[in-house]
CSV table of C-alpha atoms in Angstrom, one decimal:
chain,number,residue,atom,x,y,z
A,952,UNK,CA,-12.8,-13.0,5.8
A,953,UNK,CA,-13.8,-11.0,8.5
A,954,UNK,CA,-11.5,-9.6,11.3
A,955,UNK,CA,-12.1,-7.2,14.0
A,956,UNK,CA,-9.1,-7.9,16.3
A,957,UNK,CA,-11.5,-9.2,19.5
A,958,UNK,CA,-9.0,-12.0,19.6
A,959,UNK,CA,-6.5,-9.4,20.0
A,960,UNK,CA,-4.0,-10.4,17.7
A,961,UNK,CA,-2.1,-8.8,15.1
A,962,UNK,CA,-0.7,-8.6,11.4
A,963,UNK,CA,2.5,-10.2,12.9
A,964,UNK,CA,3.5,-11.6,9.5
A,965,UNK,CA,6.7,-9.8,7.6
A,966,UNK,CA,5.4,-7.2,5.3
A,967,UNK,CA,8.6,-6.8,3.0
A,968,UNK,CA,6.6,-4.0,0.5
A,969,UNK,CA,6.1,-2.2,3.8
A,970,UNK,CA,9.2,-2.2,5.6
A,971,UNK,CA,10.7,-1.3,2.1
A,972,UNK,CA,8.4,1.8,1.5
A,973,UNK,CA,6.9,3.2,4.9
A,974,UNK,CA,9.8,6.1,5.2
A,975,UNK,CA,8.7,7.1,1.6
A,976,UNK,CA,7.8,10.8,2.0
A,977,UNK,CA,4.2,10.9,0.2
A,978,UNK,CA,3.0,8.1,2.9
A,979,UNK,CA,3.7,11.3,4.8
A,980,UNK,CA,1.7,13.2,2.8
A,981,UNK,CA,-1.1,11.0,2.5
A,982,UNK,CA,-1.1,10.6,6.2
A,983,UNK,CA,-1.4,14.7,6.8
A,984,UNK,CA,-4.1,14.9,4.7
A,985,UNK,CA,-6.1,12.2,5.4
A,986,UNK,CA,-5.7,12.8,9.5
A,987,UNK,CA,-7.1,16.2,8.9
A,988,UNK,CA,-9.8,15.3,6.8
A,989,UNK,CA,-10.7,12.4,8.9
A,990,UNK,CA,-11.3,14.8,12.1
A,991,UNK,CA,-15.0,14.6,12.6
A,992,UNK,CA,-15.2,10.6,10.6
A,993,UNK,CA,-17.1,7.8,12.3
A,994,UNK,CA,-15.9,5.3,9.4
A,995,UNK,CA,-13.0,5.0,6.9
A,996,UNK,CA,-12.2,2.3,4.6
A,997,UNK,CA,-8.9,1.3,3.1
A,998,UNK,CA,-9.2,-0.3,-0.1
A,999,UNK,CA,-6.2,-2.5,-1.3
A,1000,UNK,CA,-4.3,-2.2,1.9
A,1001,UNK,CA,-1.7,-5.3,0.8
A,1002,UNK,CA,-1.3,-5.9,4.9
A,1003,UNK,CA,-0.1,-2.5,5.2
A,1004,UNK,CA,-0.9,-0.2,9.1
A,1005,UNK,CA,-2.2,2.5,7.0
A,1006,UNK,CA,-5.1,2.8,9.2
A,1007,UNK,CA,-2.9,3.0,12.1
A,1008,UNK,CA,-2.4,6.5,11.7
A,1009,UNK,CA,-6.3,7.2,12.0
A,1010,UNK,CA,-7.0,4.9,15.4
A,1011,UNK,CA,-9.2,8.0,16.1
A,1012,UNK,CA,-12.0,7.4,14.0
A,1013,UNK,CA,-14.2,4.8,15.5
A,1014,UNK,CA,-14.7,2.5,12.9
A,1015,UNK,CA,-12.1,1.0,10.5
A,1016,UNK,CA,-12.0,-1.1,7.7
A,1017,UNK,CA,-9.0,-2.8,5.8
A,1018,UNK,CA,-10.6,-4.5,2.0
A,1019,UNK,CA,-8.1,-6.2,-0.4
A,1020,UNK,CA,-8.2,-9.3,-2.9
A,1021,UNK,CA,-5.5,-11.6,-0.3
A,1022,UNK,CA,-3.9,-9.7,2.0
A,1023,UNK,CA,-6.5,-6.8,4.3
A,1024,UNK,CA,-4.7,-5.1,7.6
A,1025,UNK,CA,-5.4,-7.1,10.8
A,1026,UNK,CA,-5.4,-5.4,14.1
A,1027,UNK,CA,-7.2,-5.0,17.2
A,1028,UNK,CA,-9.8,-2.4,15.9
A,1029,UNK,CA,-10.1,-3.0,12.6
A,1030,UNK,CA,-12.6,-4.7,10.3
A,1031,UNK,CA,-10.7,-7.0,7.9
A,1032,UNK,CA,-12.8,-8.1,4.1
A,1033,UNK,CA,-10.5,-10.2,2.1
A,1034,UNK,CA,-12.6,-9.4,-1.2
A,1035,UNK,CA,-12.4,-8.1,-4.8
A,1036,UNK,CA,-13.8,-4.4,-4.2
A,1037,UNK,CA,-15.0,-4.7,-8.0
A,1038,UNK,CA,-17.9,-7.2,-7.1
A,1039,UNK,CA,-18.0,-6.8,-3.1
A,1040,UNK,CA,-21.1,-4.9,-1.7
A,1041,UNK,CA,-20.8,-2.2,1.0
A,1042,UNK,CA,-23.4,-2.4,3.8
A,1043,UNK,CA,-22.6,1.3,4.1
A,1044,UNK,CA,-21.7,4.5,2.7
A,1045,UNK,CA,-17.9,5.1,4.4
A,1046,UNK,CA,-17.1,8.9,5.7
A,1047,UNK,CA,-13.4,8.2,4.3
A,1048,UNK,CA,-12.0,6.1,1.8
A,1049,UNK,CA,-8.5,6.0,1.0
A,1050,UNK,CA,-7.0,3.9,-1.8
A,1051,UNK,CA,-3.0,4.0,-1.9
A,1052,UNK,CA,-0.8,2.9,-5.0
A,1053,UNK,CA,-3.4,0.5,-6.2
A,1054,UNK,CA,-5.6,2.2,-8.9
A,1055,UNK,CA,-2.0,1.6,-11.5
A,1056,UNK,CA,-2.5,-2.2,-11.2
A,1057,UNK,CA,-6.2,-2.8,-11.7
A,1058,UNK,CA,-7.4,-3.6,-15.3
A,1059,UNK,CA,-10.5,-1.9,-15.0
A,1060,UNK,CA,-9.3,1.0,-13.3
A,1061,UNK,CA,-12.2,3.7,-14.8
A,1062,UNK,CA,-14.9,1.0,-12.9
A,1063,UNK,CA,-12.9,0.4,-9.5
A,1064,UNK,CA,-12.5,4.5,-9.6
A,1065,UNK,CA,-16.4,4.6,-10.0
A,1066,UNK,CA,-16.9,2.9,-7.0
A,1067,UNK,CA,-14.6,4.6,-5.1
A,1068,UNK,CA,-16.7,7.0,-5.6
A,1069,UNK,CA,-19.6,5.3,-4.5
A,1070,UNK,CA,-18.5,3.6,-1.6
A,1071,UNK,CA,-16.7,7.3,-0.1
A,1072,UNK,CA,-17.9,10.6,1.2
A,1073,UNK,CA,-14.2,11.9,0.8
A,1074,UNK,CA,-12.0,9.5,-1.2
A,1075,UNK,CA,-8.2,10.0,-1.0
A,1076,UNK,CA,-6.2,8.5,-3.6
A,1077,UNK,CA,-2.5,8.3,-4.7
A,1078,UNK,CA,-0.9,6.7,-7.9
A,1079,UNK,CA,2.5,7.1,-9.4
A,1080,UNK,CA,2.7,10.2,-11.6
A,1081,UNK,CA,4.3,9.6,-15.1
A,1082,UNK,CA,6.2,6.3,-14.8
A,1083,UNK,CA,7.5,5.0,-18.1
A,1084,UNK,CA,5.5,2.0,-19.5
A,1085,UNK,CA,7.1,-1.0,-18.5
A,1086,UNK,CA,9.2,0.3,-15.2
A,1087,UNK,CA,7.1,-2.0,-12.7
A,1088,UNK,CA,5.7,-5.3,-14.5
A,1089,UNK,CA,2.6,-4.8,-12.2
A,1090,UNK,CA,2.0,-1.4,-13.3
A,1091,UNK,CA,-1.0,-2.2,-16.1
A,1092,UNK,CA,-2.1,1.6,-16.2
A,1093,UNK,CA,1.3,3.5,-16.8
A,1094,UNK,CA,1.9,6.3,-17.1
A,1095,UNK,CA,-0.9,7.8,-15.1
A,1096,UNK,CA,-1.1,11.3,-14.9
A,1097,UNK,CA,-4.2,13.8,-14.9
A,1098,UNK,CA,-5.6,13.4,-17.9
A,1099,UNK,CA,-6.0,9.6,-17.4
A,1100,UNK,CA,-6.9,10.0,-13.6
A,1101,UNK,CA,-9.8,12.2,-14.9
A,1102,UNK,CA,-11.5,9.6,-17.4
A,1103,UNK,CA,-11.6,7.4,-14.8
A,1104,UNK,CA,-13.1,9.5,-11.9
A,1105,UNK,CA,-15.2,12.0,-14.5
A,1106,UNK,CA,-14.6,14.6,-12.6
A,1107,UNK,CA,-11.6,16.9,-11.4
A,1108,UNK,CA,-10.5,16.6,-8.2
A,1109,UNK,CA,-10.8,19.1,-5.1
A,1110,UNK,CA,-7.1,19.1,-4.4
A,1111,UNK,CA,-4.0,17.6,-6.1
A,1112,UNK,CA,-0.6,17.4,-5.3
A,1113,UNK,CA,2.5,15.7,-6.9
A,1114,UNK,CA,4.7,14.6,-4.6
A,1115,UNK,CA,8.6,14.2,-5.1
A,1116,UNK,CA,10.7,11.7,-3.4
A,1117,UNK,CA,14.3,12.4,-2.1
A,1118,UNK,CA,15.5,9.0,-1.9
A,1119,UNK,CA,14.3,8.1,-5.5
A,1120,UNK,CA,13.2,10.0,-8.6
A,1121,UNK,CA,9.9,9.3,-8.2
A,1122,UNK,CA,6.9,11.1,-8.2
A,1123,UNK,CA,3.4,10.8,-6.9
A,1124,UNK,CA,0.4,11.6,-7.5
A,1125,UNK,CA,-2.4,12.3,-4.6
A,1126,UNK,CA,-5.8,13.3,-5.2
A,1127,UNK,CA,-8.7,14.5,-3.1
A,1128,UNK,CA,-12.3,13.8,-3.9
A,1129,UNK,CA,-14.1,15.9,-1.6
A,1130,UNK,CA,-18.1,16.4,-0.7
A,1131,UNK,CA,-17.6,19.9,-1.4
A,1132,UNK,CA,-18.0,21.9,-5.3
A,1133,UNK,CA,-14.8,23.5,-6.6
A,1134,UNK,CA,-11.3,23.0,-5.9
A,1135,UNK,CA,-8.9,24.2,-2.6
A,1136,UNK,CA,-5.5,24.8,-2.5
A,1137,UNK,CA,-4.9,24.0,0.8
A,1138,UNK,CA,-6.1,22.1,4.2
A,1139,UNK,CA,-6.5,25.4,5.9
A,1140,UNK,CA,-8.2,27.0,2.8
A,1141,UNK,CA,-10.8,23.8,2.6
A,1142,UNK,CA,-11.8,24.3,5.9
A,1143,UNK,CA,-12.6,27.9,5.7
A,1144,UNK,CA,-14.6,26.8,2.5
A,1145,UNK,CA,-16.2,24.1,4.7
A,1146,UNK,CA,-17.3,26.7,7.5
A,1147,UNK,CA,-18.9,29.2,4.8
A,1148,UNK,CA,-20.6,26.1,3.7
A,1149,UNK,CA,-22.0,25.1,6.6
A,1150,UNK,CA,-22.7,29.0,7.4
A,1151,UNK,CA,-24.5,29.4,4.7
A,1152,UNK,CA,-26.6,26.3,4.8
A,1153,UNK,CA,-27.5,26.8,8.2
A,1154,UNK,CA,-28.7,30.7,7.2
A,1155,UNK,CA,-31.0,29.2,3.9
């Protein structure tokens, strides 16, 4: 299904797992990071988006896409693909991907990763960090940490960072693959990489 809100309507219907999680403080996170990064985007996708705004936060990159198995984001604005990411073919190469809590319930997580990869010039990805086995029946990859997140990707990621929730004892995992070599600490410390980069290039 394809939806690009020219009718103007909504996702009107309730979203219980959002309304239960969307004060949760690494959607804050996420939302920081992915904002900054997305600056300068013309696309982003959002891959397994269970009817969740995500991409509400980034109305300012001009073309957005919402991809899950039953349930894509619908808005005015945003591309809806109600497909299996696995098997579905990409008609582009997307400036942004970000992939939220998903990665944890997919079976063939090292080959959904892969294309993640493909599909992305910047993927953003979050997973929860170190849950028992068992905690959440839908959880088929726990516990996730590093080690596992790095067979499935192949490579380390530019930036990591655990976050720790106050309401729960939780944490989660974010991870940034970036266009760039080497790892950054920081957003302000990518983007001076980023400008040597670009410096440098333009001086070759």
């Amino acid at each position: 299904m394809f939806f690009d809100g020219s009718s103007g309507r909504s996702n009107s219907l309730p979203n219980s797992y959002w309304e239960a999680r969307k004060d949760i403080l690494y959607y804050q996170v996420a939302r920081v990071i992915t904002s900054h990064l997305s600056k300068k985007a013309k696309t982003i996708i959002d891959v397994g988006s269970a009817g969740c705004p995500y991409l509400d936060w980034f109305s300012h990159v001009p073309m957005r896409t919402s991809l899950d198995l039953k349930r894509p984001y619908e808005a005015k604005g945003v591309k809806s693909i109600t497909s299996n990411f696995l098997t579905w073919e990409p008609d582009r190469k997307y400036d942004i991907v970000t992939c939220f809590q998903v990665l944890e319930h997919v079976p063939d997580a090292e080959g959904f990763a892969q294309k993640l990869l493909e599909v992305g010039g910047i993927v953003i990805v979050s997973v929860p960090y170190k849950w028992p086995k068992g905690r959440t029946k839908s959880h088929v990859q726990d516990p996730v940490d590093e080690e596992k997140m790095l067979s499935w990707f192949h490579r380390e990621p530019n930036f990591q960072y655990v976050c720790r929730e106050v309401v729960a004892p939780v944490n989660r995992l974010i991870q940034v693959y970036d266009l760039m070599d080497g790892p950054w600490d920081a957003l302000g410390r990518r983007d001076r990489l980023w400008l040597e980069k670009q410096t440098k290039d333009s001086s070759a």
